Short mmCIF file of C-alpha atoms in Angstrom, two decimals:
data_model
loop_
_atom_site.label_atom_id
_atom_site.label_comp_id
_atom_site.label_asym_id
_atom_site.label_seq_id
_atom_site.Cartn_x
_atom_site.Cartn_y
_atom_site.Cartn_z
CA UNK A 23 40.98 -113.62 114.23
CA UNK A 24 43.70 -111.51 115.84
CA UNK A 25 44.10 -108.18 115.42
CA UNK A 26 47.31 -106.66 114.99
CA UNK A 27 47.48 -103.37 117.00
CA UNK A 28 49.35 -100.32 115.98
CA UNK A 29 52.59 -99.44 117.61
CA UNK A 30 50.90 -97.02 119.75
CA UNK A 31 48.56 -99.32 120.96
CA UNK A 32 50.77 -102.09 121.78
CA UNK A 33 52.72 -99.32 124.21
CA UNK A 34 49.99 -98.53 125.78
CA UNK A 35 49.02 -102.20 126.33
CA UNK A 36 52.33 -102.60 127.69
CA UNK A 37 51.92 -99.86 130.78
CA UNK A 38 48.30 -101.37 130.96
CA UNK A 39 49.80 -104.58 132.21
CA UNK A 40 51.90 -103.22 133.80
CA UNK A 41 49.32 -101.53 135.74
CA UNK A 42 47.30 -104.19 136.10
CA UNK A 43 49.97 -105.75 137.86
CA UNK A 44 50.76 -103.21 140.07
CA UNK A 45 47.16 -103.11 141.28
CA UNK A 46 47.15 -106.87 142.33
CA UNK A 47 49.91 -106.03 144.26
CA UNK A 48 47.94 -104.44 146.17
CA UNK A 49 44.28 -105.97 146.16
CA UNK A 50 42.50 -109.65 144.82
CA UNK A 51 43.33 -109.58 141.29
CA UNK A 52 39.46 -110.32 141.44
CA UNK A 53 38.05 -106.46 142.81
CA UNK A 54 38.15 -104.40 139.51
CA UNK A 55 37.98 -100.49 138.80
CA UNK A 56 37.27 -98.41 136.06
CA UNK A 57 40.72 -97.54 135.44
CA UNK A 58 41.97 -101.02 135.55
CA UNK A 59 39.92 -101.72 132.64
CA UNK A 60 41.34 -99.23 130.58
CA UNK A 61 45.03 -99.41 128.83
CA UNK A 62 46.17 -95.72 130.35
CA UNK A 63 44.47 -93.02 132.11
CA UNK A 64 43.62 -89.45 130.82
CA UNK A 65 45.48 -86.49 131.51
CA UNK A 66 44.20 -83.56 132.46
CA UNK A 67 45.67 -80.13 131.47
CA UNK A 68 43.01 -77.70 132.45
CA UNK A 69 40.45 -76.72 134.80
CA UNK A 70 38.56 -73.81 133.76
CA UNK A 71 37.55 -71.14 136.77
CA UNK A 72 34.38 -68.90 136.59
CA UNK A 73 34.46 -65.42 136.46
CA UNK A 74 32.00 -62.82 137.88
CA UNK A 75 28.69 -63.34 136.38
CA UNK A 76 27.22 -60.77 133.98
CA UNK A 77 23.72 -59.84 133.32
CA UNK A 78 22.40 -59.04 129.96
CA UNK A 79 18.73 -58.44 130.15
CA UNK A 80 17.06 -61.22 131.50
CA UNK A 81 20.39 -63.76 131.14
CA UNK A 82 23.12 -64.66 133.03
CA UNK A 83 26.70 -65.12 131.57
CA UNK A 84 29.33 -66.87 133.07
CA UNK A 85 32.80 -66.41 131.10
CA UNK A 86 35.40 -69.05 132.29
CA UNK A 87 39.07 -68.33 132.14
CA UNK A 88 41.92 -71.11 132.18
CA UNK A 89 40.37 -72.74 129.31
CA UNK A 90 41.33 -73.76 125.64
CA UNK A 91 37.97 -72.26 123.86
CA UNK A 92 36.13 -69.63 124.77
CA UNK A 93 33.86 -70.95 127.30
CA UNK A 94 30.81 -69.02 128.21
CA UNK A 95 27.76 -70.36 130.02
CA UNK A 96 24.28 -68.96 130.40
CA UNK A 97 21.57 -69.08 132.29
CA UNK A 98 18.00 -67.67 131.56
CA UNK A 99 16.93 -66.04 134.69
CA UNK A 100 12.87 -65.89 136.21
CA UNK A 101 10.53 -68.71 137.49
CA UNK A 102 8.72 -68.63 133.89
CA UNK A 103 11.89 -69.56 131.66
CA UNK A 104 11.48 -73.54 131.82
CA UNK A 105 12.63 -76.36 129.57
CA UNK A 106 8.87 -76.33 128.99
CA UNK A 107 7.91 -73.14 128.07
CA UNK A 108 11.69 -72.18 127.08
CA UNK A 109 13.34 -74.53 124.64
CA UNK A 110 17.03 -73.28 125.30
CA UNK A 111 16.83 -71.99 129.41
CA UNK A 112 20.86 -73.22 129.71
CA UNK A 113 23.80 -74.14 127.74
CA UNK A 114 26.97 -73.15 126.62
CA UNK A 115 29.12 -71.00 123.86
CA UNK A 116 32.51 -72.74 122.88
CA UNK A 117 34.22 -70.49 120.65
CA UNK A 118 30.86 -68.68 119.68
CA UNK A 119 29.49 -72.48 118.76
CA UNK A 120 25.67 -73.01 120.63
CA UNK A 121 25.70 -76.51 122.81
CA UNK A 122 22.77 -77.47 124.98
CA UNK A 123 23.14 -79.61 128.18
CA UNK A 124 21.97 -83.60 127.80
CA UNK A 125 21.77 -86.81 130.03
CA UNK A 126 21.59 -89.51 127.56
CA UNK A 127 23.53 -90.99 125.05
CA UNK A 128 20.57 -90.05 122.63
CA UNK A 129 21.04 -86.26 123.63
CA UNK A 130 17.16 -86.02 123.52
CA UNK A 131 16.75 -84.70 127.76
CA UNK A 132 17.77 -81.53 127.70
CA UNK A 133 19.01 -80.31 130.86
CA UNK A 134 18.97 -76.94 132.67
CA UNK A 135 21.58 -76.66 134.50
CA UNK A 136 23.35 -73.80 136.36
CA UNK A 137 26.65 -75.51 138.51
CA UNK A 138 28.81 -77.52 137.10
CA UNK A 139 29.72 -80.45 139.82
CA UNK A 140 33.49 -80.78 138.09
CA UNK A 141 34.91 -79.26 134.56
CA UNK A 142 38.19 -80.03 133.12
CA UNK A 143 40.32 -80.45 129.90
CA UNK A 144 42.47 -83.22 129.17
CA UNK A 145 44.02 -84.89 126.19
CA UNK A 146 44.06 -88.57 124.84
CA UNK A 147 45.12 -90.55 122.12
CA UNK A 148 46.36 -87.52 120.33
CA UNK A 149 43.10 -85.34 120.86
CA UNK A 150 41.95 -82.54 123.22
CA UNK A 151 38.51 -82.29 124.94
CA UNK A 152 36.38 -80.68 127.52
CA UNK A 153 33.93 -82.23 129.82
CA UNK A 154 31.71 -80.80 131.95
CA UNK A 155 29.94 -82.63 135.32
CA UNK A 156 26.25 -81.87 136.23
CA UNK A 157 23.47 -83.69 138.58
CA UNK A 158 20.80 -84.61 137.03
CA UNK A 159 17.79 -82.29 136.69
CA UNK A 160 15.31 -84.44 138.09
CA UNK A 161 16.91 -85.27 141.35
CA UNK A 162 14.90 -86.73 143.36
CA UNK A 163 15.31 -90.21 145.06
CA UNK A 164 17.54 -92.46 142.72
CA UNK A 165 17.34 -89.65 140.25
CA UNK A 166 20.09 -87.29 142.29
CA UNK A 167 22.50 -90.83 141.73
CA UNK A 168 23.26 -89.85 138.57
CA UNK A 169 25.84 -87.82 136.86
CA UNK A 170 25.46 -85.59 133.58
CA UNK A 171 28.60 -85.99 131.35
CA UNK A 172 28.70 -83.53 128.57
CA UNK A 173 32.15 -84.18 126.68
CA UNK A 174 33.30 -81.60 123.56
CA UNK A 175 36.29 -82.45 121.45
CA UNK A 176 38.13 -79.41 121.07
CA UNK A 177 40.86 -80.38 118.88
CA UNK A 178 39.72 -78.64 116.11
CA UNK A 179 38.11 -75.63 117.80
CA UNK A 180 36.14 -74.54 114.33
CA UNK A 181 34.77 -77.56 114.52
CA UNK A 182 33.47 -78.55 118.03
CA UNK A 183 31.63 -82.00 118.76
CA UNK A 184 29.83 -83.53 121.83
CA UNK A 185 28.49 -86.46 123.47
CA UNK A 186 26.86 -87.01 126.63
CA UNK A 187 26.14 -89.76 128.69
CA UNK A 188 24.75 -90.77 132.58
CA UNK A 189 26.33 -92.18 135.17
CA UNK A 190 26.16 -93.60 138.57
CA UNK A 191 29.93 -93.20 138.53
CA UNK A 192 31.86 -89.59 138.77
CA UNK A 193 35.44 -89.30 138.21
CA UNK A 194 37.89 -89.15 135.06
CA UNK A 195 38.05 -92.80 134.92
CA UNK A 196 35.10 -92.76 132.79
CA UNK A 197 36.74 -91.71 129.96
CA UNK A 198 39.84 -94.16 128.36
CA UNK A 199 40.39 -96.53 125.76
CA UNK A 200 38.96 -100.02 127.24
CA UNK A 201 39.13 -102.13 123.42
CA UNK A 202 42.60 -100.88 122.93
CA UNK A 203 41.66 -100.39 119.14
CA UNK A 204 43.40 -96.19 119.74
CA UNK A 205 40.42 -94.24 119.86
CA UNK A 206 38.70 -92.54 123.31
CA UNK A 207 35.97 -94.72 124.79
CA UNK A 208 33.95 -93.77 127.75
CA UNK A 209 31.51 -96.19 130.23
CA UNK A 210 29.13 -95.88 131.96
CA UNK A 211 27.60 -97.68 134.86
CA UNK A 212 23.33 -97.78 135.29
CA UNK A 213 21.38 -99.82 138.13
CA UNK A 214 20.21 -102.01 135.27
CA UNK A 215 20.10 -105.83 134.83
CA UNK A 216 22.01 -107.90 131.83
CA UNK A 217 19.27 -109.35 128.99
CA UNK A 218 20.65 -112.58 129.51
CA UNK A 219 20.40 -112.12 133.44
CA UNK A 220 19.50 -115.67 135.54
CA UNK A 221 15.67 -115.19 137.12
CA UNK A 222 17.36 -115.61 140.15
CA UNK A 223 19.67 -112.97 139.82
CA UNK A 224 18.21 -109.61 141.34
CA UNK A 225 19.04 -105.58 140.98
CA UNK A 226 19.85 -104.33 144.15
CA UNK A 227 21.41 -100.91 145.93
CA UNK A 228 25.16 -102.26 144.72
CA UNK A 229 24.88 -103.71 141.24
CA UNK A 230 24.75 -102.08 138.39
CA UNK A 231 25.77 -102.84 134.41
CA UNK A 232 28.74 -101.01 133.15
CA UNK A 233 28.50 -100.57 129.15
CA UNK A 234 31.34 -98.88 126.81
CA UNK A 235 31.10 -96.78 124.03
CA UNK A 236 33.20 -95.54 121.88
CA UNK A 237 33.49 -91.41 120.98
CA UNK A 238 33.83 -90.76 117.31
CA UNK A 239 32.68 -87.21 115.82
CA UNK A 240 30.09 -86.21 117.86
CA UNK A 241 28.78 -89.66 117.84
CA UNK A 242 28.28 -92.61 120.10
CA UNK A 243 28.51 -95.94 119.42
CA UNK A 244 28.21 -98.92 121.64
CA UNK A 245 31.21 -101.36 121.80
CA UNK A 246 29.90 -104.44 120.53
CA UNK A 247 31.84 -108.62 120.12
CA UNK A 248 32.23 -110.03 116.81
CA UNK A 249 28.97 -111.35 116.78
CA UNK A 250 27.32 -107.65 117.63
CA UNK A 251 26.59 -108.50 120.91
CA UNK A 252 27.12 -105.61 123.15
CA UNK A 253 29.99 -105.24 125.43
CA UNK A 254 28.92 -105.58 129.29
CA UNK A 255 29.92 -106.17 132.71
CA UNK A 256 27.30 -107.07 135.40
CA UNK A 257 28.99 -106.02 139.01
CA UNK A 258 28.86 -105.93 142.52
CA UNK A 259 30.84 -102.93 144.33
CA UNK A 260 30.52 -99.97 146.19
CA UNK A 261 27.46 -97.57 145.83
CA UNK A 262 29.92 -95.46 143.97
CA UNK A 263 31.09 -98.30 141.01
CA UNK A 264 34.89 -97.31 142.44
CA UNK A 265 35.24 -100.96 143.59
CA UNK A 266 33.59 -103.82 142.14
CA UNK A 267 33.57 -107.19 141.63
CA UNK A 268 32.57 -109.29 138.00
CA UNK A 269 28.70 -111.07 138.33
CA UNK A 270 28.35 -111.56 134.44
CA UNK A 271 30.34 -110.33 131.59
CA UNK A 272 31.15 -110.66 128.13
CA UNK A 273 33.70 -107.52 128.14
CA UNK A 274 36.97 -106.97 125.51
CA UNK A 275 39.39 -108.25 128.00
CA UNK A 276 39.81 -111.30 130.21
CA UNK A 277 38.02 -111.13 133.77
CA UNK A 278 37.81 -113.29 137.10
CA UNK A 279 34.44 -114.03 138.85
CA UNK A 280 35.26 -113.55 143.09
CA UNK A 281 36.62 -116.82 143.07
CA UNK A 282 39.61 -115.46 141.62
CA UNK A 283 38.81 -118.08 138.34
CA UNK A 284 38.27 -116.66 135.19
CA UNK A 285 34.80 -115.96 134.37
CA UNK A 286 33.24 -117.38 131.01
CA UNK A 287 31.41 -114.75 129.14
CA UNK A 288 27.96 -114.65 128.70
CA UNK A 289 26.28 -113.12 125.78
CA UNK A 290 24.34 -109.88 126.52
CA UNK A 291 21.00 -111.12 125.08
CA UNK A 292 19.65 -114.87 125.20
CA UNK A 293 20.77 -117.61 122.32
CA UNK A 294 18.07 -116.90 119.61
CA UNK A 295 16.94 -117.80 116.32
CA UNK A 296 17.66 -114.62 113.44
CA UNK A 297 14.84 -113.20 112.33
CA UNK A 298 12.28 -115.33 114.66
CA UNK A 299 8.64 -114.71 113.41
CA UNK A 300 7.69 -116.06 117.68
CA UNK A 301 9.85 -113.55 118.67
CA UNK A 302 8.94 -109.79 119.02
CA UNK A 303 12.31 -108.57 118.88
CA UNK A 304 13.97 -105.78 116.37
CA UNK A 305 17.07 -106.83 114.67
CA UNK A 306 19.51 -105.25 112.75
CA UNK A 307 20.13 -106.05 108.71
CA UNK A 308 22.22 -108.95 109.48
CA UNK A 309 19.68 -110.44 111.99
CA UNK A 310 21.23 -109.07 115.53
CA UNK A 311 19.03 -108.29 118.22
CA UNK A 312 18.87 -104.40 118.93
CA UNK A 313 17.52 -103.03 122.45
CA UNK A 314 14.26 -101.55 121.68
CA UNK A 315 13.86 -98.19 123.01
CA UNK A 316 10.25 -96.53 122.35
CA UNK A 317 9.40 -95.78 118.86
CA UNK A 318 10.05 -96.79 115.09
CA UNK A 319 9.07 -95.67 112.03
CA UNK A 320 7.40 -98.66 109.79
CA UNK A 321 8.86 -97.74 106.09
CA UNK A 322 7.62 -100.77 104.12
CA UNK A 323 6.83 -104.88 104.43
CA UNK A 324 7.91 -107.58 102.56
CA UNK A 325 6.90 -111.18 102.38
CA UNK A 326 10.35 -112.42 102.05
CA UNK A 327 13.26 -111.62 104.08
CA UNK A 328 15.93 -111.35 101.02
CA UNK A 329 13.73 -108.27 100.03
CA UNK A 330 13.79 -106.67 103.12
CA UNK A 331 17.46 -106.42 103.67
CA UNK A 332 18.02 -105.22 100.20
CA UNK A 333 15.90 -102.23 100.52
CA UNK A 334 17.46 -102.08 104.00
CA UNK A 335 20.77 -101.80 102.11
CA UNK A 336 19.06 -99.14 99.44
CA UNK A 337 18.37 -97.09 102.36
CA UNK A 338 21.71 -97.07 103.71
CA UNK A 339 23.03 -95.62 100.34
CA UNK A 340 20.44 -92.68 101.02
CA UNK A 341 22.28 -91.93 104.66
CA UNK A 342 19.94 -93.56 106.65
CA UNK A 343 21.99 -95.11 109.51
CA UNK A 344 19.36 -96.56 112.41
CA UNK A 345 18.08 -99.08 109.75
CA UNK A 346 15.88 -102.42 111.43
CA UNK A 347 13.95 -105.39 110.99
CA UNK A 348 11.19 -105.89 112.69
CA UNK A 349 9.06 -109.80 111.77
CA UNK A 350 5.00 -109.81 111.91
CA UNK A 351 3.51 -112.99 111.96
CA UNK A 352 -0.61 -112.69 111.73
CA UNK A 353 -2.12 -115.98 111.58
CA UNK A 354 0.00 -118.18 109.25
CA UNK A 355 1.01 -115.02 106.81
CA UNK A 356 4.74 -113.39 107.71
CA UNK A 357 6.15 -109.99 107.22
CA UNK A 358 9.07 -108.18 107.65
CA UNK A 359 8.89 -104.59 108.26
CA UNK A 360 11.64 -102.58 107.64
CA UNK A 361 12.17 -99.88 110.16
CA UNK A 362 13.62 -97.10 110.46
CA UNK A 363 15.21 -94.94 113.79
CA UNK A 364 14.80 -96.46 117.40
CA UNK A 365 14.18 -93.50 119.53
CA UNK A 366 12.70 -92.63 122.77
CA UNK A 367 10.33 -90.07 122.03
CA UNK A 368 8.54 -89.26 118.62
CA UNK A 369 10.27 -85.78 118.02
CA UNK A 370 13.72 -87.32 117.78
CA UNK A 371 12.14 -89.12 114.61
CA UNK A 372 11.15 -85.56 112.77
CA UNK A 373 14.30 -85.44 110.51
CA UNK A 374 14.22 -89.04 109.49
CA UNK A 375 9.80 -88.85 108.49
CA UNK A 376 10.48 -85.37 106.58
CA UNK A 377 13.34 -87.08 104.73
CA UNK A 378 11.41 -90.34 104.38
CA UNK A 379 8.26 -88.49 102.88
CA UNK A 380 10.61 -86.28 100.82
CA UNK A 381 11.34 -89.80 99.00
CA UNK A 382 7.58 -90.34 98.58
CA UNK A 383 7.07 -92.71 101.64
CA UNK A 384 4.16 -92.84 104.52
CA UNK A 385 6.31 -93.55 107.56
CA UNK A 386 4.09 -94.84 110.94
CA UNK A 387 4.88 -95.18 114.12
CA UNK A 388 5.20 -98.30 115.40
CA UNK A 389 5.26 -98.32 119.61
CA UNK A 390 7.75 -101.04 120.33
CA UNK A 391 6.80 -101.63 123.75
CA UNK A 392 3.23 -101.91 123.34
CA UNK A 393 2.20 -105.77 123.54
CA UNK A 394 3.03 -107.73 120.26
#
């Protein structure tokens, strides 16, 4: 079905063609970049300069001027302030408002962190942010590839919201609209292969997956198809991900293979059967596979799958939102355990198993990459 785009939208898929074609003016229509993907680039309107830094007992503040919020950064000084030993070393104040430093979508890393590689302010789509640009804490090897995005909207400074994200990549071309559905997007591009990916196909020093997701109240959702696939393109490019060329995709927008032909998408994960007792896989209520990342929390079973999605759909109206189901086949009995969260360590599930048991359930973890 096709969507009909707001009048906004349409402009700004206007200058995106018209970018597009300026580009393969100028190179194969077949090498792509981050910005070519997206319908318009950001602007930005600010870059934020440190001042002198001030001690206050054992902490370092760092007040920045040329910026929209009130921007102050600390710093815990001494060799025994550590993430381990101190849960809040670094982070920021935006207009008096606490923010730690992440490298994950999940914000569960914290980060300490005391330069900023790049800072800046720009608008988009009718809102005003702030990101912020750190290496990675743990940089060593592959690890110092990586980039720490941090990214506050400030549009409502009363009210500030972030998200953060790695990347290989480092540049504003992260950030843009790349579904052209009028809300801010960013990607991001890991040395990771596709589910779907050919056994022949390897990860080496130049490929990399580039995923999207889009930035909605402090939230961060992946850009999925129709049939809740996720969004990806599998390329080969510079070191960097400024250049690259399409391996694999199934992406929002037409692409060409190095041929120059268009490439067919290929769905993210393999073609599977719903709810497959053979298959060890976690889907969502409507029977979608969902990446598994560590743990789950088992809420209750249920011989028959029409059960299972309706409490699924009970706990939904109780504001649980990472809502699974997971099937358990032991000898010739089935179950389907409904599950709740999909997080990478066990503290990111505390809020969910104190509300859980609040409702008079037992929630267990279940350890979704042990063997099945």
């Amino acid at each position: 079905m096709m969507k009909i785009l707001p009048n906004g939208a349409k402009l700004a898929l206007f200058f995106w063609l018209l970018q597009m074609a300026a580009f393969a003016q100028n190179k194969p229509d077949f090498i792509y970049s981050l910005e070519r993907l997206s319908q318009e680039p950001i602007k930005i309107t600010k870059r934020p300069v440190p001042d002198m830094p001030k001690m206050s007992g054992d902490t370092t503040f760092t007040i920045y001027k040329n910026s929209s919020v009130t921007l102050r950064h600390y710093f815990v000084d001494g060799e025994q302030y550590t993430p381990l030993f101190n849960p809040n070393p670094t982070g920021v104040y935006l207009n008096n408002q606490h923010f730690l430093f992440f490298c994950d979508v999940e914000k569960v890393f914290r980060q300490s962190v005391s330069n900023y590689l790049d800072i800046y302010e720009f608008t988009y789509l009718g809102r005003n942010y702030l990101s912020i640009i750190t290496l990675r804490e743990d940089c060593v090897g592959k690890a110092c590839n990586f980039r720490c995005y941090n990214l506050y909207d400030i549009t409502n400074p009363k009210a500030i919201t972030q998200v953060s994200f790695s990347s290989i990549f480092s540049g504003s071309e992260s950030y843009g609209d790349f579904n052209m559905d009028g809300q801010m997007d960013f990607v991001r591009l890991i040395p990771k292969l596709p589910e779907n990916a050919p056994k022949t196909m390897k990860l080496t020093g130049d490929t990399y997956l580039i995923t999207a997701y889009t930035v909605n109240g402090g939230r961060a959702a992946q850009l999925k198809n129709d049939q809740n696939m996720p969004n990806y393109i599998f390329a080969k490019g510079d070191v960097e991900g400024k250049q690259f060329r399409v391996l694999m995709h199934d992406w929002m927008l037409s692409l060409k293979d190095s041929t120059g032909s268009v490439a067919k998408p290929v769905s993210y994960f393999q073609p599977y059967v719903a709810f497959d007792p053979k298959d060890a896989q976690l889907y969502d209520v409507r029977g979608a596979k969902v990446e598994k990342n560590k743990w789950s929390l088992i809420v209750s079973q249920f011989r028959d799958l029409e059960g299972a999605q309706a409490f699924c759909e009970e706990l939904m109206t109780r504001k649980f939102e990472n809502i699974f189901i997971l099937t358990d086949q032991y000898s010739r009995d089935i179950s389907f355990l409904v599950m709740v969260g999909n997080y990478l360590t066990k503290e990111q599930a505390k809020a969910d198993t104190d509300k859980l048991k609040g409702m008079g359930f037992n929630p267990k973890f279940k350890d979704l990459k042990s063997a099945y």
